[in-house]
Coordinates of C-alpha atoms and ligand atoms in Angstrom, one line a residue:
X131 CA 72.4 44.6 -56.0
X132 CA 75.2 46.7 -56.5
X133 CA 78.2 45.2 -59.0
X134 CA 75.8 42.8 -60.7
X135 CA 72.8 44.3 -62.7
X136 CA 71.0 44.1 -65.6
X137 CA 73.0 43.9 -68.8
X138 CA 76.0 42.4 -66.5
X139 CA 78.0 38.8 -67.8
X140 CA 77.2 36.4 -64.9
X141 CA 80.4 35.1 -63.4
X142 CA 81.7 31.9 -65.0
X143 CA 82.0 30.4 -61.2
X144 CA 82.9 26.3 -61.0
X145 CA 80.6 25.4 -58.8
X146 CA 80.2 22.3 -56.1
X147 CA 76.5 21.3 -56.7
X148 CA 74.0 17.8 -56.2
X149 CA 74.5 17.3 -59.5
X150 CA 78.6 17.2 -59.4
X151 CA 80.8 19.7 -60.1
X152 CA 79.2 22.5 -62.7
X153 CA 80.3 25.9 -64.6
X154 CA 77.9 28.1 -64.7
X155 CA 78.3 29.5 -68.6
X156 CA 78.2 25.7 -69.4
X157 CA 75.2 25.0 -67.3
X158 CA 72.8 27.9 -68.7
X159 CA 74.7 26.8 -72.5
X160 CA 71.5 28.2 -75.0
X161 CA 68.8 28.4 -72.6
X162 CA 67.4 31.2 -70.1
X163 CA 68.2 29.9 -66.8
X164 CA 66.8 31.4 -63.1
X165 CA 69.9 31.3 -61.0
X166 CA 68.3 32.0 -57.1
X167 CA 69.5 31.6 -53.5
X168 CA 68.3 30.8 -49.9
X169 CA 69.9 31.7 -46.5
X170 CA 70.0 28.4 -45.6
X171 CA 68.9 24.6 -45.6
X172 CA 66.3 22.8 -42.9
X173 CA 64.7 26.5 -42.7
X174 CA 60.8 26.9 -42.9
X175 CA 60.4 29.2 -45.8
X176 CA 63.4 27.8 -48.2
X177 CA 62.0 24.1 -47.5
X178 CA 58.9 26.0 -49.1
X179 CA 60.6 28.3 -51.5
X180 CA 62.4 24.8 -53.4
X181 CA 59.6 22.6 -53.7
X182 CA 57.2 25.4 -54.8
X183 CA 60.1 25.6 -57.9
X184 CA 60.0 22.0 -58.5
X185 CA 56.9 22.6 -59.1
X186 CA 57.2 25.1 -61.8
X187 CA 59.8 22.7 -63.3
X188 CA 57.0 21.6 -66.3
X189 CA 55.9 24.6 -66.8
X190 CA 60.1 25.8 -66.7
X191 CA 61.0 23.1 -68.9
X192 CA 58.5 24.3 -71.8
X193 CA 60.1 27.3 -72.5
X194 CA 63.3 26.0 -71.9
X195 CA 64.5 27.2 -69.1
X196 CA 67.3 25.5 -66.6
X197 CA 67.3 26.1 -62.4
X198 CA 70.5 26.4 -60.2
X199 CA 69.5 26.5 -56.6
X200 CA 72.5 28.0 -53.9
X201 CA 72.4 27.4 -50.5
X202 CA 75.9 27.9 -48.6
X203 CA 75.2 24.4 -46.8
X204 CA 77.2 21.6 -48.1
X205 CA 76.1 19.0 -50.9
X206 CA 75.6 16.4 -48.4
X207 CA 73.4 18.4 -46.3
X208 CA 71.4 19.2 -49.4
X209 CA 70.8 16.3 -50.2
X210 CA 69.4 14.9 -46.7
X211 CA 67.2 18.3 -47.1
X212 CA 65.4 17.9 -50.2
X213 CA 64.0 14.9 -48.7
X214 CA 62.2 16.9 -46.5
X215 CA 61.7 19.4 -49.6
X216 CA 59.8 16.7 -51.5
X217 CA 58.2 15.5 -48.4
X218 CA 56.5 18.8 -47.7
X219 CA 55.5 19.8 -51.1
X220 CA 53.4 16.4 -52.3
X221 CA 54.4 16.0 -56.2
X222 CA 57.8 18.2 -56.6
X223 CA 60.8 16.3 -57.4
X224 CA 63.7 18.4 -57.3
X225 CA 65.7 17.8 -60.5
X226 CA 67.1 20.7 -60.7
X227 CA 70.9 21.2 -58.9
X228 CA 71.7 23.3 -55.4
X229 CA 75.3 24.9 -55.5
X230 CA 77.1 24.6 -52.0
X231 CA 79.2 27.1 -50.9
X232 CA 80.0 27.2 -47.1
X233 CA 83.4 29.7 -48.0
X234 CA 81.0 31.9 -49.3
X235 CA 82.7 32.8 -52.1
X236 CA 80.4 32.6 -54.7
X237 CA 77.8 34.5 -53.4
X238 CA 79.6 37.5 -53.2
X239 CA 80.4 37.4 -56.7
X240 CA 76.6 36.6 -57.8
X241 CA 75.6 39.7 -55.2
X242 CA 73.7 37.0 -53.1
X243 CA 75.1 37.8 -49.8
X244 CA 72.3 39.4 -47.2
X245 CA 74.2 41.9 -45.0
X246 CA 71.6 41.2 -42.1
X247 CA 70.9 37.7 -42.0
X248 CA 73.8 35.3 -39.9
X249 CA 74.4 31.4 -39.2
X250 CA 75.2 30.4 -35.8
X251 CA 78.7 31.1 -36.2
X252 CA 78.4 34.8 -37.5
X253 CA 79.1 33.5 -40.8
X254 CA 77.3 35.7 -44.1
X255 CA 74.2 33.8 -44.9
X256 CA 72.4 34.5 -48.6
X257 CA 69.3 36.7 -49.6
X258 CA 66.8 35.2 -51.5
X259 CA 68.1 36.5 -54.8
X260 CA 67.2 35.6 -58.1
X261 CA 68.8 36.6 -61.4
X262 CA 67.4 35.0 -64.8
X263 CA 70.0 35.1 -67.1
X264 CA 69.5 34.9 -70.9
X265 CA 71.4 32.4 -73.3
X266 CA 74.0 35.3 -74.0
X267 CA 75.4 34.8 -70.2
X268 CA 73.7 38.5 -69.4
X269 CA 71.3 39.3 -66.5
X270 CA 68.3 39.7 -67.7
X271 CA 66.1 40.6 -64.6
X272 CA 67.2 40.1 -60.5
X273 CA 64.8 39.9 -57.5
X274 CA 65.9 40.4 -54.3
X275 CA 64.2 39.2 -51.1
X276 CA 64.8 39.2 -47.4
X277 CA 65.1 35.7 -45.7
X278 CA 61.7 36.6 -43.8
X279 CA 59.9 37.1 -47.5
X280 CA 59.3 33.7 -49.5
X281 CA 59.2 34.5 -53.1
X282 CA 56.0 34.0 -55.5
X283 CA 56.5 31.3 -57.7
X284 CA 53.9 32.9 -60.2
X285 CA 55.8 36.1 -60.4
X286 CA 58.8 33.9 -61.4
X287 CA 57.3 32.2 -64.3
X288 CA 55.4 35.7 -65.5
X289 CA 58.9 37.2 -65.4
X290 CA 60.6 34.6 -67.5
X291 CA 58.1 34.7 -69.7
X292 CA 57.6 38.2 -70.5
X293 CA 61.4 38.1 -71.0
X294 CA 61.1 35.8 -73.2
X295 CA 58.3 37.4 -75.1
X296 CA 60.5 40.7 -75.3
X297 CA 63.3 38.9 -76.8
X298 CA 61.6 37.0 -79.3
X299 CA 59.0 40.0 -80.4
X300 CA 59.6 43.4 -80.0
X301 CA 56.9 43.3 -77.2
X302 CA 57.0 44.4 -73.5
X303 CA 54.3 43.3 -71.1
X304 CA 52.4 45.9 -69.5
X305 CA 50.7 46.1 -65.8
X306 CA 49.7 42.7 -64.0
X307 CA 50.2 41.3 -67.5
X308 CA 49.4 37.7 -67.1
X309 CA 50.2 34.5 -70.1
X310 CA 47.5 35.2 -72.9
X311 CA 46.9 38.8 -72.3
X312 CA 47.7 41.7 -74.8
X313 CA 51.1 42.8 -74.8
X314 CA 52.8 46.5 -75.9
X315 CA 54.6 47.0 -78.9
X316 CA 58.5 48.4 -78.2
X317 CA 58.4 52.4 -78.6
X318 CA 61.6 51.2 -80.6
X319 CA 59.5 50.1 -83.1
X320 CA 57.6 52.8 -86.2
X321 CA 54.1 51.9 -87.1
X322 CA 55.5 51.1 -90.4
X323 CA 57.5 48.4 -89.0
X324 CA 54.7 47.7 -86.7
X325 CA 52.5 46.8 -89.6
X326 CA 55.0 44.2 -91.2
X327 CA 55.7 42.7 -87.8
X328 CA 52.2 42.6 -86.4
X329 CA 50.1 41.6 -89.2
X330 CA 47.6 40.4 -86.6
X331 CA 47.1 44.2 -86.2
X332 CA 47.1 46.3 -83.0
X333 CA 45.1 48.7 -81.4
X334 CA 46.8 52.3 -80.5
X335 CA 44.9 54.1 -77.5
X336 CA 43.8 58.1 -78.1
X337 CA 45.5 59.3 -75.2
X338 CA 45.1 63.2 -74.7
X339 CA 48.6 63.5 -75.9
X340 CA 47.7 62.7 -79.3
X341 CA 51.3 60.6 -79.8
X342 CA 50.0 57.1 -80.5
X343 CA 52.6 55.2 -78.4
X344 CA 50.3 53.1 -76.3
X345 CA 49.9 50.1 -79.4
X346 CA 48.2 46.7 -78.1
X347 CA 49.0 43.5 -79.7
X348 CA 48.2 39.5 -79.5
X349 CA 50.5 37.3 -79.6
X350 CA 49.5 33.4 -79.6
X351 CA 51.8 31.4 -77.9
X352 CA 51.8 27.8 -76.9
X353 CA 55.5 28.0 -75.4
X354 CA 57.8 31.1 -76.1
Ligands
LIG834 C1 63.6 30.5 -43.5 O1 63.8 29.9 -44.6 O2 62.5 30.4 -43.0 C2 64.6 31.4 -42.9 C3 65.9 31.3 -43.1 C4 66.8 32.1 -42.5 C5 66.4 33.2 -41.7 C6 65.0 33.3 -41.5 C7 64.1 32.5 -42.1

């Protein structure tokens, strides 16, 4: 997603949405907050990809993190769509908002437009992009998806919350890490340090290099 990568300020875009009219740097205020987009509404996979987030929204709302929904459609069309959203996937509500934006305008400047995909009228339609951004306004981690690809809502949730780990811990998750498993210590970190930080312990592999970065921690969580 060239001109909008990890590290990067989100833009402070005002914002037409089913909750009213919304600024993004005042919408995500302290929280982490997945910012993601769909080519269109009353489209098979989107009406999927929305209520499989509302879902999540518990689960979301534990670790504190907000959702902002794009589709280029208008707010009135939204609306009539999520009932068919809500319909489809028994038990989501969607509570979350879905930014409008039939100029276009705004996904260009979140990196959100798909060079490939077109509405009826040759108009730019959106990828299925995702940033999550942190409470500091930064992208933290983006996903980007074709229209034919629906997104896994598990990945979603393992992301945010290995993010979240890292932020809080001086952790990163390792392969097909999963919510309870054993995480790495930061190579930023000295064993010394490691000690006073980790006083659960940790476990360094014997690797033939003999260099004892490979350290395995627990870290009990109920919400991050
Ligand atoms: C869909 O959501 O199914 C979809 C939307 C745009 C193009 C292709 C598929």
């Amino acid at each position: 997603m060239p001109g909008l990568t990890i590290g990067d300020t989100i833009p402070d875009l005002e914002l037409e949405t089913t909750h009213g009219k919304i600024k993004i740097h005042d919408y995500v205020g302290d929280s982490f907050c997945i910012i993601f987009s769909h080519p269109a509404d009353f489209t098979p996979v989107c009406t999927t990809e929305l209520g499989g987030m509302a879902k999540c929204m518990p689960e979301f709302q534990k670790n504190g993190v907000k959702l902002l929904g794009f589709s280029c459609d208008d707010v009135e069309s939204h609306k009539e769509w999520l009932k068919d959203v809500e319909a489809f996937t028994p038990g989501s509500h969607v509570r979350y908002p879905i930014a409008a934006d039939p100029k276009r305008e705004s996904i260009k400047q979140l990196n959100m437009v798909d060079p490939e995909e077109k509405d009826a009228e040759g108009k730019s339609l959106p990828s299925r992009a995702l940033h999550i951004v942190g409470p500091d306004k930064k992208v933290k981690a983006s996903m980007l998806y074709p229209a034919s690809t629906g997104r896994s809502m598990e990945e979603v949730v393992r992301v945010v919350q290995s993010l979240q780990l890292a932020a809080k811990y001086m952790v990163a998750t390792p392969v097909n890490w999963k919510p309870g498993d054993p995480v790495v210590i930061s190579p930023r970190v000295s064993d010394e340090e490691a000690k006073r930080m980790f006083p659960q312990g940790f476990e360094v592999k014997d690797l033939p290099s003999k260099k004892g970065y490979l350290r395995f921690t627990q870290i009990q969580t109920t919400a991050t």
